[in-house]
Each structure stands twice: as structure tokens, then as C-alpha cells.
Coordinates of C-alpha atoms and ligand atoms in Angstrom, one line a residue:
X296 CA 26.9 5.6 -2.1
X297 CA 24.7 2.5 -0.6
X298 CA 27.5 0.0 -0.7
X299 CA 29.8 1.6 1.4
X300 CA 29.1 0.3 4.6
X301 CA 32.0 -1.5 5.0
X302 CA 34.2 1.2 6.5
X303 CA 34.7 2.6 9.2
X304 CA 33.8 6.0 8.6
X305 CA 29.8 7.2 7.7
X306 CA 27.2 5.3 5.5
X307 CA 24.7 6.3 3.7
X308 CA 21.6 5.0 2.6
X309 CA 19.7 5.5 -0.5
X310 CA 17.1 8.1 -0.3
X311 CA 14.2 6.2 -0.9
X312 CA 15.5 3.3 1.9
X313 CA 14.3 5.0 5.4
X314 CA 10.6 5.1 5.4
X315 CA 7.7 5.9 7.5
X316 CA 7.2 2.6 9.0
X317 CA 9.9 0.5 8.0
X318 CA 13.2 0.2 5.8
X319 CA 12.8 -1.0 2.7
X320 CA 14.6 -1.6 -0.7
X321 CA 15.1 -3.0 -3.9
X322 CA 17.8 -5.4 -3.7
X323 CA 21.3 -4.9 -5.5
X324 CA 19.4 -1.4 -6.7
X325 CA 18.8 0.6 -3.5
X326 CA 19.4 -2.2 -0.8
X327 CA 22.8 -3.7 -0.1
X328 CA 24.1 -6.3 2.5
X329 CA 26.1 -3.2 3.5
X330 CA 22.6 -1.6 4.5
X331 CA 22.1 -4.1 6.4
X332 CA 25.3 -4.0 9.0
X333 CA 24.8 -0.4 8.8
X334 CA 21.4 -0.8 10.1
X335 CA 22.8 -3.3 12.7
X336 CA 25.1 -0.7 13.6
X337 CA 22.6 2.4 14.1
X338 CA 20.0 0.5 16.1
X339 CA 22.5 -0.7 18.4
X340 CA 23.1 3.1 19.1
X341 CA 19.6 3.8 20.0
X342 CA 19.4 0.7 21.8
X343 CA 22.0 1.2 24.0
X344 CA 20.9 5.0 24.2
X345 CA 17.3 3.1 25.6
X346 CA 19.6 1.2 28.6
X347 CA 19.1 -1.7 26.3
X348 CA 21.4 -4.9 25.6
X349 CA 19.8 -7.7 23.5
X350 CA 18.3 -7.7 20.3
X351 CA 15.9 -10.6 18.6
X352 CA 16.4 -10.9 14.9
X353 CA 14.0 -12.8 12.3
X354 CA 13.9 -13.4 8.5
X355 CA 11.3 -13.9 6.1
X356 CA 11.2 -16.8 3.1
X357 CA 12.7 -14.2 1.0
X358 CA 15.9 -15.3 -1.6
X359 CA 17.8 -12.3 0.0
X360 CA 16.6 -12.5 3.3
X361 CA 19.8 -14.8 5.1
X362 CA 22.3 -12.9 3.4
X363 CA 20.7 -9.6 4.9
X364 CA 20.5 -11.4 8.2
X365 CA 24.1 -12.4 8.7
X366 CA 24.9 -8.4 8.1
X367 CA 22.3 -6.9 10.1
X368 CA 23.4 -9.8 13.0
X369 CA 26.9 -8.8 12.0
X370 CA 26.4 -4.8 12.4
X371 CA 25.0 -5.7 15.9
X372 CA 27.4 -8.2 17.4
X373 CA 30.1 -6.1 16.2
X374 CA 28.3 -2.9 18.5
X375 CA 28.2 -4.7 21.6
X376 CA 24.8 -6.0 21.2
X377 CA 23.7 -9.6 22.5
X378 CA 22.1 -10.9 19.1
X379 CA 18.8 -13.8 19.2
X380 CA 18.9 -15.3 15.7
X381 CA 14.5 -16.5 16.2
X382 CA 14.7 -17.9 12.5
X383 CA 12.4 -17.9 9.6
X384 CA 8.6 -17.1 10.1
X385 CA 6.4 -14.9 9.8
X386 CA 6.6 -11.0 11.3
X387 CA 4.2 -11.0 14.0
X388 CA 6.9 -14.4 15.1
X389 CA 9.5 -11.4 15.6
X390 CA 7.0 -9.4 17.4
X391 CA 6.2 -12.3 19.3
X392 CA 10.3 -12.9 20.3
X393 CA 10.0 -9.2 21.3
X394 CA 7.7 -9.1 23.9
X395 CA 8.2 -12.6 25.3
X396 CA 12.0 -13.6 25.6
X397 CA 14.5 -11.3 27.8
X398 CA 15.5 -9.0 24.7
X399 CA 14.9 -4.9 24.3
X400 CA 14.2 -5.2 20.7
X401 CA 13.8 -6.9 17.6
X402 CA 14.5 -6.6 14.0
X403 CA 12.5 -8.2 11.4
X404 CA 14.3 -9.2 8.4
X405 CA 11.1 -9.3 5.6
X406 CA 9.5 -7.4 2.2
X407 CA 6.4 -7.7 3.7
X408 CA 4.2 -8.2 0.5
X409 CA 6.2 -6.7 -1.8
X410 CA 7.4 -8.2 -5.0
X411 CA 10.0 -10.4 -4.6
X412 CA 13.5 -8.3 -5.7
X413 CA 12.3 -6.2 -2.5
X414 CA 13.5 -6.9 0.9
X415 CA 13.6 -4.9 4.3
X416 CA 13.6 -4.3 7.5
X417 CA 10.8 -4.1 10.9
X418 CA 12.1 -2.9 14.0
X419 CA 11.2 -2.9 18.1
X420 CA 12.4 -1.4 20.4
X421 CA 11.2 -1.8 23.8
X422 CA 7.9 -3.6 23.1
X423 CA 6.8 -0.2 21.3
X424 CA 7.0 0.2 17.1
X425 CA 10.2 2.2 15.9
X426 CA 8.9 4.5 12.9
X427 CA 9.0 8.2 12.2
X428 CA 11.3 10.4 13.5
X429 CA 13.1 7.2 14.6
X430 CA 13.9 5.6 11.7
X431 CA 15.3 9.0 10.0
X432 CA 17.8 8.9 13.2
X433 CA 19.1 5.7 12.0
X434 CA 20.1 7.2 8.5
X435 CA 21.3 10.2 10.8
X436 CA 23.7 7.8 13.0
X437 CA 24.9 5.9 9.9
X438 CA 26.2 8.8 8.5
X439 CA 27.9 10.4 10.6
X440 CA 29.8 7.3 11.3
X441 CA 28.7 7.6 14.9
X442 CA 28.9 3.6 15.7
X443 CA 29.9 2.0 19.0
X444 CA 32.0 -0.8 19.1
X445 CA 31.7 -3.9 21.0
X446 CA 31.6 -7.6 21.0
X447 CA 28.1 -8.8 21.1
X448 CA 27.4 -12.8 21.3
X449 CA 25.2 -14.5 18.6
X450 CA 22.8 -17.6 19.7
X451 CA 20.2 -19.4 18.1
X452 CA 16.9 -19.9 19.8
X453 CA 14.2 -20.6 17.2
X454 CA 11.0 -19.6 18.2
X455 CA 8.3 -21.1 16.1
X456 CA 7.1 -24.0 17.9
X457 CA 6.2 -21.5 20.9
X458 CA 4.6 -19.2 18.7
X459 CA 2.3 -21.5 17.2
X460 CA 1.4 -22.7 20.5
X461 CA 0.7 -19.2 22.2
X462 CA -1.8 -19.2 19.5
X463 CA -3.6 -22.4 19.2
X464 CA -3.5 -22.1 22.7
X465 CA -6.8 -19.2 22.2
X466 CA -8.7 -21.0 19.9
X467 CA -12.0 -21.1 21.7
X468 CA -14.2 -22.9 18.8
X469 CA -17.0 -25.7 19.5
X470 CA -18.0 -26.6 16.1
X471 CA -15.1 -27.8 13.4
X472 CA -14.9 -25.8 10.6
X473 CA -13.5 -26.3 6.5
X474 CA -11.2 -24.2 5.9
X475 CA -9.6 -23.3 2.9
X476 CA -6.1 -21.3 3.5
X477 CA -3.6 -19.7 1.1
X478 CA 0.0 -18.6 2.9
X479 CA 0.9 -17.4 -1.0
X480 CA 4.3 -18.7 -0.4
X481 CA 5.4 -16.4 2.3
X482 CA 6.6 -16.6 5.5
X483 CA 3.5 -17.9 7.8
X484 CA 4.1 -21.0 5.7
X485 CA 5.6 -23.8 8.1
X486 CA 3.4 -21.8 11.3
X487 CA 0.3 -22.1 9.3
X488 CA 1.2 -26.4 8.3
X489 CA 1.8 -26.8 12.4
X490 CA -1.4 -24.8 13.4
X491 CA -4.0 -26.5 11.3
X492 CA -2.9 -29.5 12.4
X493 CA -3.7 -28.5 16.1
X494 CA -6.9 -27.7 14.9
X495 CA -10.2 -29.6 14.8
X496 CA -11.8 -29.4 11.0
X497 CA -10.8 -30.0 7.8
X498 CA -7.9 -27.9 6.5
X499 CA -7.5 -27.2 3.2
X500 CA -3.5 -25.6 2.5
X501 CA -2.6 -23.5 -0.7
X502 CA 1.0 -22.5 -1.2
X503 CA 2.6 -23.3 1.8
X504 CA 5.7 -24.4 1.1
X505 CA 7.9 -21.4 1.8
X506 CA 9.1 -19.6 -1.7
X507 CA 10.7 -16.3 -2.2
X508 CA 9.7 -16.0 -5.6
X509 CA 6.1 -16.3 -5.1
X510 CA 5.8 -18.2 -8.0
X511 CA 1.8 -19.2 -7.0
X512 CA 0.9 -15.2 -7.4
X513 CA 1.4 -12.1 -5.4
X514 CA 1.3 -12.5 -1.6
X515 CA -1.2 -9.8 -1.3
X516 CA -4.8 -10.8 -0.2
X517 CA -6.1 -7.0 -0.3
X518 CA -5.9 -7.6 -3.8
X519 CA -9.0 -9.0 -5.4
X520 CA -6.9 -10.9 -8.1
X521 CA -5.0 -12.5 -5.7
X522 CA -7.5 -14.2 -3.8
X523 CA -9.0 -16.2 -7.4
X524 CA -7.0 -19.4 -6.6
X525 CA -8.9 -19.1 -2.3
X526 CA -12.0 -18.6 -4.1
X527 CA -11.9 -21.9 -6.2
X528 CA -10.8 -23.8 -3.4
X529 CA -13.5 -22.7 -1.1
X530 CA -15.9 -23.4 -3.6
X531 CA -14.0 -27.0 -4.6
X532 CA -14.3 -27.6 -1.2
X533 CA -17.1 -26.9 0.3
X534 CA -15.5 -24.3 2.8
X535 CA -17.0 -22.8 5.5
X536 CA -14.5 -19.6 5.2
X537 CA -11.1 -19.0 3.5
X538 CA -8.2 -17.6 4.8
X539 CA -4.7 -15.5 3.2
X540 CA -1.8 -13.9 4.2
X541 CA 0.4 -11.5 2.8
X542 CA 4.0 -12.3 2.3
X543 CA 5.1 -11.8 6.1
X544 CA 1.8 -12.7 7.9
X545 CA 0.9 -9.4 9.8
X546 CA -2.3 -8.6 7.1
X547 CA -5.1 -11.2 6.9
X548 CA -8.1 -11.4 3.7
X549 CA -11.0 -13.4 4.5
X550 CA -13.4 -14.9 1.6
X551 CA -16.9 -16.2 3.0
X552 CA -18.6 -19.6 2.1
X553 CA -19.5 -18.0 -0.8
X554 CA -16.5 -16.7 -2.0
X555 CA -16.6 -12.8 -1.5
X556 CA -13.9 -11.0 0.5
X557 CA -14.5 -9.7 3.3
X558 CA -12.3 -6.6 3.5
X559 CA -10.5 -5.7 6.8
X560 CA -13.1 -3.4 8.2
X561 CA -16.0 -6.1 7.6
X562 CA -13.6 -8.5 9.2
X563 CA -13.5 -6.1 12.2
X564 CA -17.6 -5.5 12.7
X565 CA -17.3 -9.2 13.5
X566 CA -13.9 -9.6 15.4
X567 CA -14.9 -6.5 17.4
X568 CA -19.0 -8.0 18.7
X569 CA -16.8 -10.7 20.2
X570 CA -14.3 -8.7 21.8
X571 CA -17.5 -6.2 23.3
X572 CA -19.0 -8.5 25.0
X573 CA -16.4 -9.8 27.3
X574 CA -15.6 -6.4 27.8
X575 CA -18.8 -3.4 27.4
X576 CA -17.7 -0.2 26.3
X577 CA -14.6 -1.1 25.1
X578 CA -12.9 1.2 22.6
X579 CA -12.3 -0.5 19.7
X580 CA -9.5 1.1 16.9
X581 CA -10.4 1.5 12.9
X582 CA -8.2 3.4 10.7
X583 CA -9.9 6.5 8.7
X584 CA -10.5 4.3 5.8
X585 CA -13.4 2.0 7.4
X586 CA -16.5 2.1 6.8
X587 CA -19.1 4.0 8.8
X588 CA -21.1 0.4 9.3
X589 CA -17.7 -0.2 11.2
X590 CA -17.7 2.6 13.4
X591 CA -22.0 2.3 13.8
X592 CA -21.9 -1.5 14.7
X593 CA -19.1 -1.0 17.3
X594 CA -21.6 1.4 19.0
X595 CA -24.7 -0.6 18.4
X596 CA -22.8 -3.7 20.3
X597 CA -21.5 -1.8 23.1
X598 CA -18.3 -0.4 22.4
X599 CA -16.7 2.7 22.0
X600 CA -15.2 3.7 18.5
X601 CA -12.4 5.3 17.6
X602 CA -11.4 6.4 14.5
X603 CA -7.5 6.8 13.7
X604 CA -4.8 7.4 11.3
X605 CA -3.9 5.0 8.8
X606 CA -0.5 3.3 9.5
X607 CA -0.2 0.4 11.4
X608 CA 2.8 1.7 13.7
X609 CA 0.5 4.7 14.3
X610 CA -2.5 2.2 15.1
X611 CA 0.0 -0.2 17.8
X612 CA 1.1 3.3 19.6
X613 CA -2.5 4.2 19.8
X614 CA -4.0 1.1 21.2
X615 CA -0.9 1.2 24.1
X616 CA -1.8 4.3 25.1
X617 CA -5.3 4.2 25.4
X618 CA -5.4 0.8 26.6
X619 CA -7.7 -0.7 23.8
X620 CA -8.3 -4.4 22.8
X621 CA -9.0 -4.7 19.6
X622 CA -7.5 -2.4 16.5
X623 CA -8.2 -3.1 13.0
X624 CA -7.2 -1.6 9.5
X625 CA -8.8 -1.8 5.9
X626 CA -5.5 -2.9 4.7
X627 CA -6.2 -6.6 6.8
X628 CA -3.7 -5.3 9.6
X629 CA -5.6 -6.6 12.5
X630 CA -4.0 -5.8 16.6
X631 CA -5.2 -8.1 19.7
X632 CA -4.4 -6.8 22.8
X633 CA -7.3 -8.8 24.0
X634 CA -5.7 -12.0 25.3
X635 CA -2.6 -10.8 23.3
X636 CA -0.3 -8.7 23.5
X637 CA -1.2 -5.5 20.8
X638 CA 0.4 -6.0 17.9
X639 CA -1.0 -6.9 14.3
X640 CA -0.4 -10.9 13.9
X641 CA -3.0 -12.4 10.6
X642 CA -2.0 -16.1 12.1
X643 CA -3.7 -15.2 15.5
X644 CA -6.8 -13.1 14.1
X645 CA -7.7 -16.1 12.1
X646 CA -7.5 -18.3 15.3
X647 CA -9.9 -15.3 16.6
X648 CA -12.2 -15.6 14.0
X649 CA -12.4 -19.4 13.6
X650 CA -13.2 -19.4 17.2
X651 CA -16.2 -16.6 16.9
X652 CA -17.8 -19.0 13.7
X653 CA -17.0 -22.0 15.7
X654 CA -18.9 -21.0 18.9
X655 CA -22.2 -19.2 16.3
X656 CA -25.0 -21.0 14.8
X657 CA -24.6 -18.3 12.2
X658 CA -22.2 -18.3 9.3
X659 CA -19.6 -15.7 8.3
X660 CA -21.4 -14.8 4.8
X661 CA -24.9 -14.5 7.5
X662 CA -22.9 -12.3 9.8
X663 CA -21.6 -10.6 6.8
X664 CA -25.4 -10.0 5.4
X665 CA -26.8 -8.8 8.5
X666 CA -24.7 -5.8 8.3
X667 CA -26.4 -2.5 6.9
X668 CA -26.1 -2.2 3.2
X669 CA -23.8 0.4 1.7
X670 CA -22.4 1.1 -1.4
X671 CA -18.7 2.0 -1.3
X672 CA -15.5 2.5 -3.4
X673 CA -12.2 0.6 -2.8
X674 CA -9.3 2.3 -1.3
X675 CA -9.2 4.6 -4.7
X676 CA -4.8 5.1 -5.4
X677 CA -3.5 7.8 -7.5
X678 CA -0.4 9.5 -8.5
X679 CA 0.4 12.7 -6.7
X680 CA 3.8 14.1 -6.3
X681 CA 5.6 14.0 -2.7
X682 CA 6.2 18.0 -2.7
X683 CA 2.8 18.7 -3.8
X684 CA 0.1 15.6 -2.0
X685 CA 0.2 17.1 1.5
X686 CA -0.3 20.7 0.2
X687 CA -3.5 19.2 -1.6
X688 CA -5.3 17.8 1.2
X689 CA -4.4 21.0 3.1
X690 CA -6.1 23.1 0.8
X691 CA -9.2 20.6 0.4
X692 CA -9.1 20.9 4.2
X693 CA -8.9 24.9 4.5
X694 CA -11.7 25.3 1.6
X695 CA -14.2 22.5 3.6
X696 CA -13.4 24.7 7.0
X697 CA -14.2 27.8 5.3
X698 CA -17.6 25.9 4.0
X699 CA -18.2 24.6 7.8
X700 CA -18.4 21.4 6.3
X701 CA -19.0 18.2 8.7
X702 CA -15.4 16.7 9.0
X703 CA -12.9 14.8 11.0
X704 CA -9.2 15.6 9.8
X705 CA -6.6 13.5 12.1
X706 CA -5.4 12.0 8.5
X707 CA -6.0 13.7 5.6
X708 CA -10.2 14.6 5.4
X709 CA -12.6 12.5 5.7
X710 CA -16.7 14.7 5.0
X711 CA -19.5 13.6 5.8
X712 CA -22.2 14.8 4.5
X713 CA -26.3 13.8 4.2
X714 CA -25.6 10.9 1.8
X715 CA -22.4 9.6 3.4
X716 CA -19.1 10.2 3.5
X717 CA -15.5 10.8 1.3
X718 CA -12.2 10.5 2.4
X719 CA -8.7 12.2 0.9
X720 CA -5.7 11.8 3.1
X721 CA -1.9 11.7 1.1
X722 CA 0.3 8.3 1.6
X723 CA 3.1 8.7 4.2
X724 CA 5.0 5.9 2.0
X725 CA 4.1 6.7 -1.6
X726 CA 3.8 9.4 -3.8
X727 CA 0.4 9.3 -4.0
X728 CA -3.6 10.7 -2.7
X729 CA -5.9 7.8 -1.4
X730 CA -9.4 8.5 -1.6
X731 CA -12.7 6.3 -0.7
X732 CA -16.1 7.5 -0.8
X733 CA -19.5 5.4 0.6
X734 CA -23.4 6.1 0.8
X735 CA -26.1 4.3 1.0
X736 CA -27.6 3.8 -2.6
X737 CA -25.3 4.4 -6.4
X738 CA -27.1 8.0 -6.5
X739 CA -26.0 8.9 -3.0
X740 CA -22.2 7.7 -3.8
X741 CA -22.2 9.4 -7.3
X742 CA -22.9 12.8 -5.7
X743 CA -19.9 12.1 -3.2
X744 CA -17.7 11.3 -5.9
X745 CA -18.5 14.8 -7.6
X746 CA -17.6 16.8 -4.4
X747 CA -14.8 14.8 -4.4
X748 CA -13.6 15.7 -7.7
X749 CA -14.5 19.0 -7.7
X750 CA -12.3 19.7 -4.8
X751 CA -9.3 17.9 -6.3
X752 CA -10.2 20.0 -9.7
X753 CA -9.8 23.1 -7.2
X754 CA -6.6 22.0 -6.3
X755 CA -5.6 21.4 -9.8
X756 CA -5.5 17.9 -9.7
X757 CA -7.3 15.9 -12.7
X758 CA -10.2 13.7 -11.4
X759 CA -9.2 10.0 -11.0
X760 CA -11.1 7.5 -12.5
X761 CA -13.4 5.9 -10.3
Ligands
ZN190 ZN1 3.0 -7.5 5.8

């Protein structure tokens, strides 16, 4: 039952509710306000477990998202825990409550960029991401009833205005730029309205009044379609570069002066120059899916690449413990630790950027032509069943090892062989096998592709369509 938080006794969640990375739901179907104070309630157990006392809490634009707060805020006070209501903005606005007011966590209220019946939930504790094993404890906890009890207090203490500082506060540019931007509704919104107009430039705002219902389109810039009404504008207007966010602000999609995106791991080979030189040898992050110009350029420079899982609490964990100032993942998550503090925040990698093109003589779509040429697939998406996509990509792996085949396998596989490389890892969130393949010429990537279907065909899985 998902609505029986209300008593005393254990709660349960619905299966699908306790992810990888975060909590998240359908709302009325699989997520209740009930969820919510039960959350409050469990995370209040493991933060007291931690030593710790106060807890920030922030909400996205969504419709659902204050009604979801007040529980969550009421699960907390009601533990004991000392609850700071930071208000609506964007999630990287939580992250930034976390790790700069006296609190030992923070709970993001937010459906990321997810349709708009979905809500959810983003959680801190102790500066560091709360994911994995943790979250499963909370389900754990919930059911078993095993709440403390407590009267917490509950103050207000929007932190926008500071947030938006902290960030204009880095942007380093000399020339003024046109700038084209699309908040698609979400939550970086009123934070993008009171940046730009800090900025030097012309800025050019789509969709930023705040709307749960994402009535403009989708608020997911790694989607092509979604980034049609940025690409007219930039053209309209003459833009040097456009900029989107997804729903809750921590993923970025960048078009050129001409229009074409730049996906995340482009976006990184000129993010990460900038970071190299003020700091040679640096080791720079990229998630399995980027592309081998990526990893090459990053060496080229100066720096030190490292390739890592997908997942961007796996990418934040691995940057802190390494010490590394720059992370960046195809999906547009992009981490500062240089001048920042590590986590992945769109709104302050756009300030990053617009200060690397404002200090060149060289444009973004130059930058982005100077770069080797490839030819590569998308982020390639298809249906696999939980029990059965890990067992695939072990298999794939065992059969490769058994061929001594050139690999790295910290996520899934990812070959390389003479005319480039192919990845297949399984989603930790989705039933589902990702695959990407890239060479250097259409004959090169065609003969990936076939490796790569002939070892799904081994495996008994019919070739997607590429
Ligand atoms: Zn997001």
C-alpha cells in the first residue's frame, strides 16, 4: 500500500519508487504525499545515525511539488530534524543550500525532466550524493516503522538571490555575447531572469516563466526535438550560442551560432582546455559514453582523462575522491569543482562557458570544427528486461575476454577495436541496454555496428535498429 503513511506503524513504498539515484514517482499512481512524510521520516533516521541535525529542503515548479514539500518538511520536523524550507529553484540551488548554510543535508523536492504527472525526490547528506545501497535503506526504515520522534523547527530562508550571485560572481568574460536561452519552463526559470540580467550582452529568454505543465515542450535539451524552438531563436537572433535546461537545471544542451547541438561530451572538450590550463595535468572526468575525441583532447591539452561510469551520483563520488575539477556526462550533467564546489549545476556551466567564448577570438561552432572528425551514433536505447540486461552485458563481456578483445569494462563494455569503438552497458534506472558506437568514416562505424549486433544476436537479443 503507498498511501499508508499516515500511521504509525511501517510504510511501504511502491516498488518502482526507490531508485538508483533518486526517488521518483508517478503522482496519485505510485507517489503519494504519504511517500513523502515517510521519506521525511527515514532520512531523518540516517541523518541522525550521521551525528547530523538540520536538513535544507527545495522544490521544483512542479504542480505537485508544495504539496510534497509540506509532507516531506512534515516527516522531518515531526523526527526531530531542524528543517530549512530554501524555496523554489532549480536542483543544483538545493545542492548549493547543502554545502553552504549550517545544515547536514538536503532534500530536493523535483521530477527532474520528467513529464509532468512525475515528481520526486534528490537527497544529501553530508555534502556527499545519497544513492545506492542508501536509498534502498530508506524503503528498509519505512517499513519497518523504525521512525524517531522529535519536534524539529521549520524556518524559511530562501536562497536564490545568493545562488545567483555565487554564480555571476565567476563569469570571467571580456567580450558580450547574444545569447539565446530556453529554461523550458522548469525550475532555473526566475535564476536564469536574475542572471542575465547581471550579465553584459544581449539576452534572449524562452520559457521562463515557471510552469509545471511544460506547456512550451519537454524540458529535455538532450533531446534533438526539444531544442527546435532554441534553434529558431538563435537563428532569429543572430546568437552567438544558445543555451537549455532540463526541467530542474542540473543538465545543460548547448546549440552553436549555427544551430547544431553540441552534446555534453563536445561541450566538455571545450569546458575542460579552460580548466587545463590553470591547472596542467589535471584529471578531468567523462562518463563511458563520450567520445574518444573527448578523452584524446583532454590529453592533447594537458590533462589527464579518466573514463567512468555513467550516473551522475557515481560521477560526484568520483570526482571527491580523486580530487578532480572538472566532470562531465553525455547526458549534459556537467560537475565544477574548479572554483565550485563538485556538483553538477547547468546555470553555473553556462556561466563557465560564456566566459571561455567571451575571453576567445574564436567562436563556439570554430572550437567545435577544430575538433577531429568522427562519425558516431546517439546514445542508441532499447528494451531489455531487468532480470535479463545485466546477464547480457556479462555474457558479451565473458565472450570479448575469451577473444582477448581491447576493452575497458567499469560499466557495461566498451571495445575498441582498429576502426573505433562500441559501447553496451545495461541502465541502472530502466529496463533497458544502451549502446553507442563511433569511427572515423560511415564504413568504419558500419563494421562496429555489426560486431555489435552480432554479439547481442549471441546473446539472443534481436538487433536494434540503428
Ligand atoms: Zn535534471
Amino acid at each position: 500500500m503507498a498511501n499508508d503513511g499516515g500511521r504509525v506503524g511501517g510504510h511501504r513504498f511502491d516498488s518502482t519508487v526507490l531508485r538508483e539515484y533518486d526517488v521518483r514517482g508517478i503522482v496519485g499512481k505510485t507517489l503519494f504525499e504519504a511517500d513523502a512524510r515517510a521519506l521525511g521520516r527515514a532520512f531523518a533516521v540516517c541523518l541522525a545515525e550521521a551525528g547530523g541535525k538540520r536538513v535544507a529542503v527545495g522544490r521544483d515548479g512542479r504542480l505537485s511539488s508544495p504539496a510534497l514539500e509540506q509532507a516531506l518538511v512534515q516527516g522531518l520536523a515531526e523526527s526531530g530534524i531542524d528543517v530549512v524550507r530554501v524555496g523554489l529553484g532549480p536542483t543544483p540551488m538545493l545542492y548549493f543550500a547543502a554545502y553552504t548554510l549550517d545544515v547536514d543535508g538536503g532534500i530536493m523536492v523535483t521530477g527532474s525532466h520528467n513529464p509532468a504527472d512525475y515528481n520526486g525526490f534528490k537527497l544529501v547528506l553530508r555534502k556527499k550524493s545519497f544513492y545506492g545501497p542508501e536509498i534502498q535503506k530508506l524503503g528498509k526504515i519505512a517499513a519497518a516503522g523504525a521512525f524517531r520522534n522529535g519536534k524539529g523547527t521549520v524556518t524559511d530562508h530562501p536562497v536564490l538571490d545568493d545562488y545567483v550571485a555565487r554564480i555571476a560572481a565567476d563569469y570571467d568574460g571580456k567580450r558580450p555575447l547574444t545569447i539565446a536561452w530556453d529554461a523550458g519552463n522548469g525550475a532555473t526559470g526566475e535564476a536564469l531572469v536574475k542572471l542575465t540580467a547581471t550579465l553584459p550582452g544581449r539576452h534572449f529568454l524562452l520559457n521562463e516563466t515557471i510552469d509545471g505543465r511544460f506547456p512550451a515542450h519537454h524540458p529535455d535539451p538532450t533531446e534533438a526535438k526539444n531544442l527546435v524552438q532554441l534553434q529558431a531563436a538563435v537563428a532569429e537572433r543572430r546568437a552567438d550560442l544558445g543555451i537549455a535546461f532540463d526541467g530542474d537545471g542540473d543538465r545543460i544542451g548547448v546549440l552553436d551560432a549555427q544551430g547544431r547541438i553540441l552534446w555534453g561530451d563536445q561541450l566538455m572538450t571545450v569546458l575542460a582546455s579552460d580548466v587545463i590550463r590553470e591547472r596542467p595535468g589535471a584529471t578531468i572526468i567523462a562518463d563511458v559514453k563520450a567520445s574518444q575525441v573527448l578523452f584524446d583532447e583532454i590529453k592533447r591539452v594537458g590533462g589527464t582523462p579518466l573514463m567512468w561510469r555513467t550516473g551522475h551520483s557515481i560521477i560526484k563520488s568520483k570526482m571527491a575522491e580523486i580530487g578532480a575539477p572538472l566532470a562531465g556526462e553525455m547526458s549534459g550533467h556537467i560537475f565544477y569543482a574548479d572554483r565550485y564546489y563538485g556538483y553538477d549545476d547547468a546555470l553555473y556551466a553556462a556561466i563557465r562557458l560564456i566566459g571561455i567564448l567571451g575571453r576567445s577570438p574564436q567562436s563556439l561552432a570554430e572550437m567545435r570544427d577544430r575538433l577531429p572528425a568522427v562519425v558516431n551514433t546517439p546514445e542508441l536505447r532499447f528494451d531489455c528486461d531487468d532480470t535479463r540486461k545485466f546477464a547480457v552485458v556479462d555474457e558479451v563481456r565473458a565472450r570479448l575476454k575469451q577473444a582477448s578483445a581491447e576493452m575497458v569494462d567499469i560499466d557495461g563494455v566498451r571495445v575498441r577495436t582498429k576502426d573505433g569503438w562500441w559501447l553496451l552497458r545495461a541502465s541502472n534506472t530502466q529496463a533497458v541496454l544502451v549502446a553507442r558506437a563511433e569511427a572515423r568514416d560511415a564504413a568504419g562505424l558500419e563494421r562496429l555496428k555489426q560486431a555489435l549486433v552480432a554479439e547481442l544476436g549471441r546473446s539472443g537479443i534481436a538487433a536494434p535498429k540503428f
